[in-house]
Coordinates of C-alpha atoms in Angstrom, one line a residue:
M8 CA -85.4 19.0 130.5
A9 CA -82.6 21.6 129.4
S10 CA -83.2 25.0 130.7
N11 CA -84.0 27.9 128.1
P12 CA -80.8 30.3 127.9
S13 CA -83.1 33.2 126.7
A14 CA -85.9 32.3 129.4
A15 CA -85.9 35.2 132.1
P16 CA -84.8 34.3 135.4
D17 CA -87.7 33.8 138.0
P18 CA -88.2 37.4 139.5
P19 CA -88.3 38.0 143.2
E20 CA -91.6 37.3 144.8
P21 CA -91.8 40.1 147.7
S22 CA -95.4 39.4 148.1
G23 CA -95.3 35.5 148.0
P24 CA -94.4 32.9 150.3
V25 CA -90.7 32.9 151.7
P26 CA -88.5 29.7 152.6
S27 CA -89.9 27.9 155.6
S28 CA -86.5 28.5 157.5
E29 CA -87.6 29.7 160.5
V30 CA -85.1 32.9 160.1
V31 CA -87.0 34.5 157.7
Q32 CA -90.4 34.3 159.3
T33 CA -89.8 37.3 161.5
G34 CA -91.0 40.7 160.1
E35 CA -87.5 42.1 160.3
G36 CA -85.8 39.0 158.5
R37 CA -88.6 38.7 155.9
R38 CA -88.0 42.6 154.8
R39 CA -84.5 41.9 154.8
Y40 CA -84.9 38.7 152.9
R41 CA -87.1 40.5 150.4
R42 CA -85.1 43.4 149.9
I43 CA -81.9 41.5 148.6
L44 CA -84.1 39.3 146.3
R45 CA -85.6 42.6 144.8
F46 CA -82.0 44.0 144.4
A47 CA -80.7 40.9 142.9
G48 CA -84.1 40.2 140.7
R49 CA -84.5 43.9 139.1
H50 CA -80.6 43.5 138.3
L51 CA -81.1 40.0 136.8
L52 CA -84.3 40.9 134.7
V53 CA -82.3 43.9 133.3
T54 CA -79.2 41.8 132.5
W55 CA -81.4 39.2 130.7
W56 CA -83.0 42.0 128.5
Y57 CA -80.0 43.3 127.5
E58 CA -77.5 40.1 127.0
L59 CA -80.2 37.4 126.2
F60 CA -83.2 39.1 124.8
L61 CA -81.8 41.8 122.4
P62 CA -79.0 39.7 120.9
R63 CA -81.8 37.5 119.6
L64 CA -83.4 40.2 117.8
G65 CA -80.0 41.3 116.1
L66 CA -79.5 44.0 118.4
G67 CA -76.5 42.5 120.3
W68 CA -74.4 46.0 119.5
I69 CA -76.9 47.8 122.3
A70 CA -75.5 45.2 125.0
E71 CA -71.9 45.5 124.0
R72 CA -72.3 49.4 123.8
T73 CA -73.8 49.5 127.3
R74 CA -72.2 46.7 129.3
S75 CA -69.2 48.5 131.1
R76 CA -71.5 51.2 132.2
R77 CA -74.6 48.8 133.6
M78 CA -71.6 46.8 135.3
L79 CA -70.5 49.9 137.1
R80 CA -73.9 51.0 138.1
I81 CA -74.7 47.3 139.3
A82 CA -71.5 47.4 141.4
R83 CA -71.9 51.0 143.0
Q84 CA -75.6 50.3 143.9
F85 CA -74.5 46.9 145.2
R86 CA -72.1 49.1 147.3
V87 CA -74.8 51.1 148.6
L88 CA -76.9 48.1 149.7
A89 CA -74.0 46.0 151.4
V90 CA -73.0 49.3 153.5
G91 CA -76.3 50.1 154.4
M92 CA -77.4 46.5 155.3
G93 CA -74.3 45.3 156.7
G94 CA -74.4 41.5 157.6
L95 CA -73.0 39.0 155.0
M96 CA -73.5 41.8 152.3
I97 CA -70.0 43.6 152.5
K98 CA -68.5 40.1 152.8
V99 CA -70.5 39.1 149.5
G100 CA -68.6 42.1 148.1
Q101 CA -65.2 41.0 149.4
F102 CA -65.7 37.4 148.8
M103 CA -66.8 38.1 145.0
L104 CA -63.7 40.3 144.7
S105 CA -61.6 37.6 145.1
R106 CA -63.1 35.5 142.6
L107 CA -61.5 36.8 139.7
D108 CA -62.6 33.8 137.8
V109 CA -66.2 35.0 138.0
L110 CA -66.3 38.9 137.8
P111 CA -65.0 41.1 135.1
P112 CA -62.4 44.1 136.0
D113 CA -65.2 46.7 136.0
I114 CA -66.9 45.4 138.9
T115 CA -64.1 44.3 140.9
A116 CA -62.3 47.6 140.5
E117 CA -65.3 49.2 141.7
L118 CA -65.6 47.0 144.7
E119 CA -61.8 47.4 145.7
D120 CA -62.8 49.9 148.2
L121 CA -65.7 48.3 149.8
Q122 CA -64.4 47.9 153.5
D123 CA -65.8 45.9 156.2
E124 CA -66.4 48.8 158.3
V125 CA -69.9 49.5 160.0
P126 CA -71.2 51.8 162.8
P127 CA -70.5 50.2 166.0
V128 CA -73.4 48.7 168.0
A129 CA -74.2 50.9 171.3
F130 CA -72.2 49.4 174.1
P131 CA -75.1 48.4 176.5
A132 CA -76.2 45.8 173.6
I133 CA -72.7 44.7 173.4
R134 CA -72.6 44.5 177.4
A135 CA -75.8 42.7 177.6
L136 CA -74.4 40.0 175.0
A137 CA -71.2 39.4 176.4
E138 CA -72.6 39.0 180.0
R139 CA -75.0 36.4 178.7
E140 CA -72.3 34.6 177.2
L141 CA -70.1 34.7 180.0
G142 CA -72.6 34.3 182.7
V143 CA -71.3 37.1 185.0
P144 CA -71.0 41.0 184.8
L145 CA -68.1 42.3 182.9
E146 CA -67.0 43.8 186.3
G147 CA -66.8 40.1 187.3
V148 CA -64.0 38.8 184.6
F149 CA -62.6 41.8 183.7
A150 CA -60.6 44.8 185.8
S151 CA -61.7 47.3 183.4
F152 CA -63.4 47.0 179.8
D153 CA -63.0 50.1 177.5
E154 CA -66.8 51.0 176.1
T155 CA -65.3 52.6 173.1
P156 CA -64.9 49.9 170.3
L157 CA -60.9 49.5 168.9
A158 CA -62.6 48.2 165.6
A159 CA -66.4 47.6 164.6
A160 CA -67.3 45.2 161.4
S161 CA -70.2 43.6 160.0
L162 CA -70.1 40.6 162.1
G163 CA -68.7 41.7 165.5
Q164 CA -66.6 44.5 167.4
A165 CA -63.5 44.6 169.2
H166 CA -63.1 46.2 172.7
R167 CA -59.8 46.8 175.0
A168 CA -60.0 45.2 178.5
R169 CA -57.9 44.2 181.2
L170 CA -58.1 41.0 183.3
L171 CA -58.3 40.7 186.8
P172 CA -55.4 40.3 188.9
A173 CA -55.6 36.5 189.7
D174 CA -56.5 35.9 185.8
A175 CA -53.6 38.2 184.7
E176 CA -51.0 36.5 186.8
Q177 CA -51.8 33.1 185.7
A178 CA -52.0 33.9 181.7
G179 CA -48.6 36.0 182.1
F180 CA -50.2 39.2 180.8
E181 CA -52.9 41.7 181.7
G182 CA -54.0 43.6 178.4
V183 CA -56.5 41.7 176.2
V184 CA -59.0 42.3 173.4
V185 CA -62.3 41.0 173.6
K186 CA -64.2 40.4 170.3
V187 CA -68.1 40.3 170.7
Q188 CA -70.5 39.4 167.9
R189 CA -73.0 42.0 166.7
P190 CA -76.5 40.8 168.5
G191 CA -78.5 39.0 166.5
I192 CA -76.0 38.5 163.3
D193 CA -76.3 35.0 163.5
T194 CA -79.9 35.2 162.2
I195 CA -78.9 37.9 159.8
V196 CA -76.3 35.7 158.6
E197 CA -78.9 32.6 158.0
V198 CA -81.3 35.2 156.4
D199 CA -78.9 36.1 153.8
L200 CA -77.7 32.8 153.2
A201 CA -81.5 31.9 152.5
A202 CA -81.7 34.8 149.9
L203 CA -78.4 33.9 148.4
R204 CA -79.3 30.6 147.7
R205 CA -82.3 31.6 146.2
I206 CA -80.6 33.8 143.9
A207 CA -78.2 31.2 143.1
G208 CA -81.2 29.1 142.0
W209 CA -82.3 31.5 139.7
L210 CA -78.9 31.5 138.1
S211 CA -78.7 28.2 137.8
R212 CA -81.6 27.9 135.3
I213 CA -79.8 30.0 132.9
R214 CA -77.6 27.8 130.6
S215 CA -75.3 30.2 129.7
V216 CA -74.8 31.3 133.4
A217 CA -74.7 27.3 134.5
N218 CA -72.4 26.4 131.7
R219 CA -69.9 28.7 133.1
V220 CA -70.0 29.2 136.7
D221 CA -71.4 26.5 139.4
V222 CA -73.1 29.1 141.4
P223 CA -74.7 27.0 144.1
R224 CA -71.4 25.8 144.9
L225 CA -70.2 29.5 145.4
I226 CA -72.6 30.1 147.6
E227 CA -72.0 26.9 150.0
E228 CA -68.1 28.1 150.0
F229 CA -69.4 31.3 151.0
A230 CA -71.6 30.0 153.6
R231 CA -68.9 27.5 155.1
T232 CA -66.5 30.5 155.5
S233 CA -69.0 32.9 156.8
R234 CA -70.3 30.4 159.5
E235 CA -66.6 29.7 160.7
E236 CA -66.0 33.5 160.8
V237 CA -69.3 34.0 163.2
D238 CA -68.0 30.9 165.3
Y239 CA -65.3 32.3 167.6
L240 CA -64.5 28.9 169.1
H241 CA -63.2 27.8 165.4
E242 CA -61.3 31.2 165.2
A243 CA -59.6 30.4 168.9
A244 CA -58.8 26.8 167.7
S245 CA -57.3 28.4 164.7
A246 CA -55.5 30.8 166.7
T247 CA -54.1 28.1 169.0
R248 CA -52.9 25.7 166.3
F249 CA -51.2 28.8 164.5
K250 CA -49.4 29.5 167.4
A251 CA -48.5 26.1 168.2
N252 CA -47.1 25.6 164.6
F253 CA -44.5 28.5 165.6
A254 CA -43.8 27.9 168.9
D255 CA -40.4 27.4 168.4
D256 CA -40.2 30.0 165.9
D257 CA -38.6 33.7 167.6
R258 CA -39.6 35.5 164.5
V259 CA -43.4 34.9 164.8
G260 CA -45.6 36.1 167.3
A261 CA -49.5 35.6 167.9
P262 CA -52.0 36.2 170.6
A263 CA -52.7 33.5 173.2
V264 CA -56.4 32.4 174.0
I265 CA -58.1 33.2 176.9
A266 CA -60.2 30.0 176.9
A267 CA -62.1 30.8 180.2
R268 CA -63.5 33.9 179.0
T269 CA -64.3 32.3 175.3
T270 CA -67.5 31.4 173.7
S271 CA -69.0 30.8 170.5
R272 CA -70.0 34.5 170.5
V273 CA -67.3 36.0 172.5
L274 CA -63.6 35.7 171.8
T275 CA -60.9 36.9 174.6
L276 CA -57.3 37.1 173.3
E277 CA -53.9 38.7 174.5
D278 CA -53.5 42.2 173.3
V279 CA -50.6 42.0 170.7
S280 CA -51.1 45.5 169.4
A281 CA -47.6 46.9 168.1
I282 CA -46.5 48.7 164.8
K283 CA -48.5 48.3 162.1
I284 CA -46.3 46.2 159.4
T285 CA -46.9 48.9 156.7
D286 CA -46.0 52.0 159.0
T287 CA -42.5 52.3 157.4
D288 CA -41.9 55.4 159.2
A289 CA -42.7 53.8 162.5
L290 CA -40.5 51.0 161.9
R291 CA -37.7 53.2 161.1
A292 CA -38.3 55.1 164.1
A293 CA -37.9 52.0 166.1
G294 CA -34.8 51.2 164.4
I295 CA -36.4 48.5 162.3
D296 CA -35.8 48.4 158.5
P297 CA -38.6 47.7 156.4
S298 CA -36.5 46.0 153.7
E299 CA -35.3 43.5 156.2
V300 CA -38.9 42.9 157.5
A301 CA -40.2 42.0 153.8
P302 CA -38.0 38.7 153.0
V303 CA -39.1 37.4 156.5
F304 CA -42.7 38.1 156.1
G305 CA -42.5 36.4 152.5
A306 CA -40.8 33.2 154.2
L307 CA -43.1 32.8 157.0
M308 CA -46.0 33.0 154.6
F309 CA -44.5 30.3 152.6
D310 CA -43.9 28.4 155.5
Q311 CA -47.3 28.2 156.4
L312 CA -48.0 27.0 152.9
F313 CA -45.6 24.5 152.3
L314 CA -44.3 23.3 155.8
H315 CA -47.3 23.8 158.1
R316 CA -50.0 23.7 155.2
F317 CA -52.4 25.7 157.4
F318 CA -52.0 29.2 156.5
H319 CA -53.3 32.9 157.3
A320 CA -55.6 33.8 154.4
D321 CA -56.2 37.3 155.3
P322 CA -52.7 38.7 155.9
H323 CA -53.7 42.3 155.0
P324 CA -51.7 45.3 156.9
G325 CA -54.4 45.3 159.5
N326 CA -53.7 41.8 160.7
L327 CA -50.0 42.0 160.9
F328 CA -47.8 43.7 163.4
V329 CA -44.2 44.0 163.7
T330 CA -43.2 43.8 167.6
P331 CA -39.8 45.1 169.0
I332 CA -38.4 42.6 171.1
G333 CA -34.9 44.3 172.4
D334 CA -31.7 42.3 172.3
A335 CA -32.1 39.1 170.2
G336 CA -29.1 37.8 169.7
D337 CA -28.2 36.9 166.1
G338 CA -31.5 37.2 165.0
P339 CA -33.5 40.3 164.2
A340 CA -34.5 42.6 167.4
W341 CA -38.2 42.1 166.3
R342 CA -40.9 39.7 165.6
L343 CA -43.7 39.2 163.5
T344 CA -47.2 39.0 165.0
F345 CA -50.3 37.7 163.4
I346 CA -54.0 38.5 164.5
D347 CA -57.3 37.5 163.1
F348 CA -57.7 34.0 162.7
G349 CA -61.4 33.9 161.1
M350 CA -60.0 33.3 157.6
M351 CA -57.8 30.3 157.8
A352 CA -57.3 27.4 155.3
E353 CA -55.5 24.3 154.7
V354 CA -53.5 22.8 151.7
P355 CA -55.5 19.5 151.3
D356 CA -53.5 16.4 150.2
S357 CA -55.9 16.3 147.3
L358 CA -54.7 19.8 145.9
R359 CA -51.0 18.9 146.8
A360 CA -51.2 16.0 144.4
G361 CA -53.1 17.8 141.7
L362 CA -50.5 20.4 141.7
R363 CA -47.9 17.6 141.5
K364 CA -49.7 16.4 138.3
V365 CA -49.8 19.9 137.1
L366 CA -46.3 20.3 137.4
I367 CA -45.4 17.0 135.4
A368 CA -47.9 17.8 132.7
L369 CA -46.2 21.6 132.2
A370 CA -43.0 19.9 132.2
S371 CA -43.8 17.7 129.4
R372 CA -46.3 19.8 127.6
D373 CA -48.8 17.5 128.0
G374 CA -52.2 19.2 127.0
N375 CA -54.3 16.4 128.1
G376 CA -52.6 15.6 131.1
L377 CA -52.7 19.2 132.1
V378 CA -56.3 19.2 131.6
E379 CA -56.7 16.3 133.4
A380 CA -54.7 17.5 136.4
M381 CA -56.7 20.6 136.3
G382 CA -59.7 18.4 136.8
D383 CA -57.9 16.7 140.0
V384 CA -57.6 20.2 141.7
G385 CA -61.5 21.0 140.9
V386 CA -60.9 23.7 138.4
L387 CA -62.8 22.2 135.4
L388 CA -66.7 22.6 135.4
P389 CA -68.5 19.6 133.6
S390 CA -69.5 21.7 130.6
A391 CA -65.8 22.7 130.0
D392 CA -64.6 22.2 126.2
T393 CA -61.1 20.8 126.9
A394 CA -60.0 21.3 123.5
E395 CA -60.2 25.2 123.9
L396 CA -59.0 25.0 127.2
E397 CA -56.0 23.2 126.0
R398 CA -55.0 25.6 123.3
A399 CA -55.7 28.3 126.0
M400 CA -53.4 27.0 128.3
T401 CA -50.7 26.8 125.7
Q402 CA -51.0 30.2 124.9
L403 CA -50.9 31.6 128.5
F404 CA -47.8 29.3 129.4
A405 CA -46.2 29.9 126.2
R406 CA -44.1 33.0 127.6
F407 CA -43.1 31.4 130.7
G408 CA -43.3 28.0 130.4
G409 CA -40.1 26.2 131.3
M410 CA -38.1 29.1 132.5
G411 CA -36.4 28.9 135.9
F412 CA -36.3 31.1 138.6
G413 CA -33.0 32.7 137.4
E414 CA -34.7 33.6 134.1
L415 CA -38.2 34.7 135.5
R416 CA -36.2 37.2 137.8
Q417 CA -35.1 39.1 134.7
V418 CA -38.7 39.3 133.5
D419 CA -40.0 42.7 133.3
P420 CA -42.9 42.4 136.1
R421 CA -45.2 44.5 133.7
E422 CA -45.3 41.1 131.7
F423 CA -46.6 39.4 134.9
R424 CA -49.2 41.9 135.1
D425 CA -50.2 41.2 131.7
F426 CA -49.9 37.6 132.0
A427 CA -52.4 38.1 135.1
R428 CA -55.1 40.1 133.0
Q429 CA -55.0 37.8 130.5
F430 CA -55.2 34.8 132.6
G431 CA -58.3 36.6 134.3
D432 CA -59.8 36.9 130.7
V433 CA -59.6 33.4 129.8
I434 CA -61.1 32.2 133.5
R435 CA -63.9 34.2 132.6
S436 CA -64.2 32.8 128.7
L437 CA -64.2 29.3 129.7
P438 CA -66.4 27.2 131.8
F439 CA -64.2 26.8 134.9
Q440 CA -63.6 28.0 138.3
L441 CA -60.9 28.0 140.9
P442 CA -61.8 25.7 143.9
E443 CA -61.8 27.5 147.1
D444 CA -58.8 26.4 148.6
F445 CA -56.6 27.2 145.8
L446 CA -58.4 30.6 145.7
L447 CA -57.1 31.3 149.1
I448 CA -53.7 30.5 148.4
V449 CA -53.9 32.8 145.4
R450 CA -55.2 35.5 148.0
A451 CA -52.8 34.9 150.7
A452 CA -49.9 35.0 148.2
S453 CA -51.2 38.1 146.6
L454 CA -51.7 40.1 149.8
T455 CA -48.1 38.6 150.8
S456 CA -46.8 40.4 147.6
G457 CA -48.4 43.7 148.2
V458 CA -47.4 43.9 151.6
C459 CA -43.6 42.9 150.8
S460 CA -43.7 45.4 147.8
A461 CA -44.9 48.1 150.1
L462 CA -41.9 47.4 152.7
D463 CA -39.2 47.2 149.8
P464 CA -40.3 48.3 146.3
D465 CA -37.4 46.1 145.4
F466 CA -38.3 42.8 146.8
N467 CA -38.3 39.9 144.7
V468 CA -40.9 37.2 145.9
W469 CA -38.9 34.5 143.7
D470 CA -36.7 34.6 146.7
S471 CA -39.1 33.6 149.2
V472 CA -40.5 31.0 146.4
E473 CA -37.4 29.3 145.3
P474 CA -36.2 27.0 148.3
Y475 CA -39.9 25.7 148.8
A476 CA -40.2 24.9 145.1
D477 CA -36.8 23.4 145.1
Q478 CA -38.2 21.3 148.2
L479 CA -41.3 20.4 146.8
L480 CA -39.8 19.0 143.8
R481 CA -37.5 17.0 145.8
D482 CA -40.1 15.4 148.0
E483 CA -41.9 14.3 144.9
G484 CA -39.2 12.9 143.3
A485 CA -40.1 9.4 143.8
P486 CA -44.0 9.8 143.0
V487 CA -42.8 11.6 139.6
A488 CA -40.5 8.6 138.9
E489 CA -43.6 6.3 139.7
H490 CA -45.9 8.2 137.0
L491 CA -43.2 7.9 134.4
V492 CA -43.3 4.4 134.7
K493 CA -47.0 4.2 134.7
E494 CA -46.9 6.5 131.7
A495 CA -44.3 4.5 129.7
L496 CA -46.4 1.4 130.4
Q497 CA -49.3 3.0 129.3
I498 CA -47.6 4.0 125.8
A499 CA -46.2 0.4 125.6
G500 CA -49.7 -1.1 125.9
L501 CA -51.1 1.4 123.2
A502 CA -48.1 0.7 121.1
W503 CA -48.8 -3.3 121.5
R504 CA -52.6 -2.7 120.3
L505 CA -52.2 -0.3 117.9
P506 CA -51.4 -2.7 114.7
K507 CA -54.6 -4.7 115.7
R508 CA -56.8 -1.3 115.6
V509 CA -55.3 -0.1 112.3
D510 CA -56.0 -3.3 110.7
A511 CA -59.6 -3.5 112.1
L512 CA -60.1 0.0 110.7
L513 CA -58.9 -0.9 107.5
T514 CA -61.0 -3.9 107.1
R515 CA -64.4 -1.8 108.0
A516 CA -63.5 0.8 105.5
D517 CA -63.1 -2.1 102.9
R518 CA -66.5 -3.3 103.7
G519 CA -67.8 0.3 103.4
D520 CA -69.5 0.2 106.8
L521 CA -67.1 2.7 108.2
A522 CA -69.4 5.4 110.0
V523 CA -67.4 8.9 110.5
S524 CA -68.9 11.0 113.2
T525 CA -68.9 14.8 112.6
P526 CA -70.7 16.3 116.1
H527 CA -69.5 19.8 115.7
L528 CA -70.1 20.1 112.0
D529 CA -73.8 18.4 112.6
F530 CA -74.1 20.8 115.6
R531 CA -73.3 24.0 113.3
L532 CA -75.9 22.9 110.8
A533 CA -78.6 22.4 113.1
R534 CA -78.1 25.3 114.5
L535 CA -77.8 27.2 111.2
E536 CA -81.1 25.7 110.2
R537 CA -82.6 26.9 113.5
T538 CA -81.3 30.4 112.9
G539 CA -83.1 30.4 109.4
R540 CA -86.2 29.7 110.8
R541 CA -85.9 32.1 113.7
L542 CA -85.0 34.8 111.0
V543 CA -87.9 34.3 108.8
A544 CA -90.1 34.4 112.1
A545 CA -88.7 37.5 113.1
I546 CA -89.7 38.8 109.7
V547 CA -92.9 37.6 109.9
F548 CA -93.2 39.3 113.2
T549 CA -92.0 42.5 112.2
G550 CA -94.2 42.7 109.0
T551 CA -97.0 41.7 110.7
L552 CA -96.7 44.1 113.9
I553 CA -96.0 46.9 111.3
A554 CA -99.2 46.3 109.0
G555 CA -101.3 45.7 112.1
A556 CA -100.0 49.3 113.4
L557 CA -101.1 50.8 110.0
V558 CA -104.2 49.2 109.5
R559 CA -105.5 49.9 113.0
P560 CA -106.3 53.2 112.8
D561 CA -108.9 52.6 109.9
D562 CA -110.0 49.1 111.3
T563 CA -109.3 48.6 114.9
G564 CA -110.5 44.9 114.8
V565 CA -108.3 43.9 111.9
G566 CA -105.4 46.1 113.0
T567 CA -105.6 44.7 116.6
A568 CA -106.0 41.0 115.5
L569 CA -102.8 41.5 113.1
M570 CA -100.8 42.7 116.2
L571 CA -101.9 40.1 118.6
A572 CA -101.1 37.4 115.7
S573 CA -97.4 38.9 115.8
I574 CA -96.9 37.4 119.1
I575 CA -97.0 33.7 117.4
P576 CA -93.9 34.5 115.1
L577 CA -92.3 36.2 118.0
V578 CA -92.4 33.3 120.0
I579 CA -91.1 31.3 117.3
A580 CA -88.2 33.7 116.9
M581 CA -87.2 33.4 120.5
A582 CA -87.7 29.8 120.7
P583 CA -84.3 28.0 120.7
G584 CA -85.5 24.9 118.9
A585 CA -86.1 21.5 120.1
H586 CA -83.6 20.2 118.0
G587 CA -79.9 20.0 118.2
R588 CA -79.8 21.0 121.7

């Protein structure tokens, strides 16, 4: 059965049963679960009232006038909730902040300052967890362990320590950073995910939401990345893989993992702290020109994307150091050091192939081919209106389509910013979303551009993009030729069948049995008919309600009966109708 777009989402049930998962059966877990549901349910009901109910009564102007203010209020209240609760709530804000295909600018702007910084856990609790994981007292594996955290986040915190002499000799270094999970965070993560899945279920029952956003899929994307972040063995493997990818590249540094002191909840890494990449004053003091760092960083990020196809998806300034290395011969006297490998991603074969098809479609101005390619990369939702999407893509790329890198260098940067804003508006107005892998690519590229611009205001990202784009096209030369041959054969087949189809069409027209389908016209007529019925019902509702209110002071029984009777036309006015859905 089709869901009713005007039906209010199920409100949270703080007094009812909770899911059977053990993580929400404890008192604290149940309270946390219900607090999240109460917040979401309250704002969903308010949104339903303004965005679905009032427009059906012809009061949509109220929703329009108050929308921006309401969204800002929701974002601000969510920030308070996230900072107060910690756990995944801060991650939710950061995750949704990157989903420009879901949230309007009003909310993302308010969440931009949401930082993953929370009060640290008391050291005795951290000590207890670390010793339980490592199986020995801290003094048995570390020569020293700083009780004051280097950093504290919602999922864990980091402490500096020093290895015992024997371990230091074997590792080749003494200083380490030990990341320890916040006690009980795995349970908190599961409680938060249970609540988010419940909220996704509510949203999926609202047709106007379900037609635009696959909310359960978003939640599962978020669940996957969150579980990877709280599994330090996964991060250790990612750090080791990253370091191996650049083992022969003197431009790159990464911390070594002390495997013997690492578990799923404790991660011990080489301390590679150096100059923060955006600390331009410190760079200059060390004799390093920031404008020389920018192109190297850009090139390394594109090496990750196009050469290794395994990339750091969170290259913000806090995760990047510039490490002076003294005399390096012909190379720079420094290296770029990456840390924090909790958010890594791969460029899958499916996405790479889909991007190739996108390039071919764009080059040939093939709207149908472009939409098909977008489907291949997981962009289109089943409800997508492909005709509208083709028109939108034509408009978006008309300004930049066919321009070479040399021409793009001459474009005013403000045009790119306007293009990005327009692209975000189109995404939010149409039923499609960017797949997680592609979003992480966009995130990494965006952060890279921001860091490079901070290092050198005159930096041009195309200087790093161009060699990789050229190489991609050269690599794809054979598949492109193969694709063109396939297209030519399809066109030839169509040309061969076309005369017979035209003859059959004319024959049917001569017999008078040619049927013409006008689904869009039929739909609009049915919609107009339903609107007329609801309008009449709304008028009857208003008249009956007013009549009851006027009569009730003189005749309570008749007045009350009239007011109760007005409920019937109200239901008819709000019902979407059974026909033409």
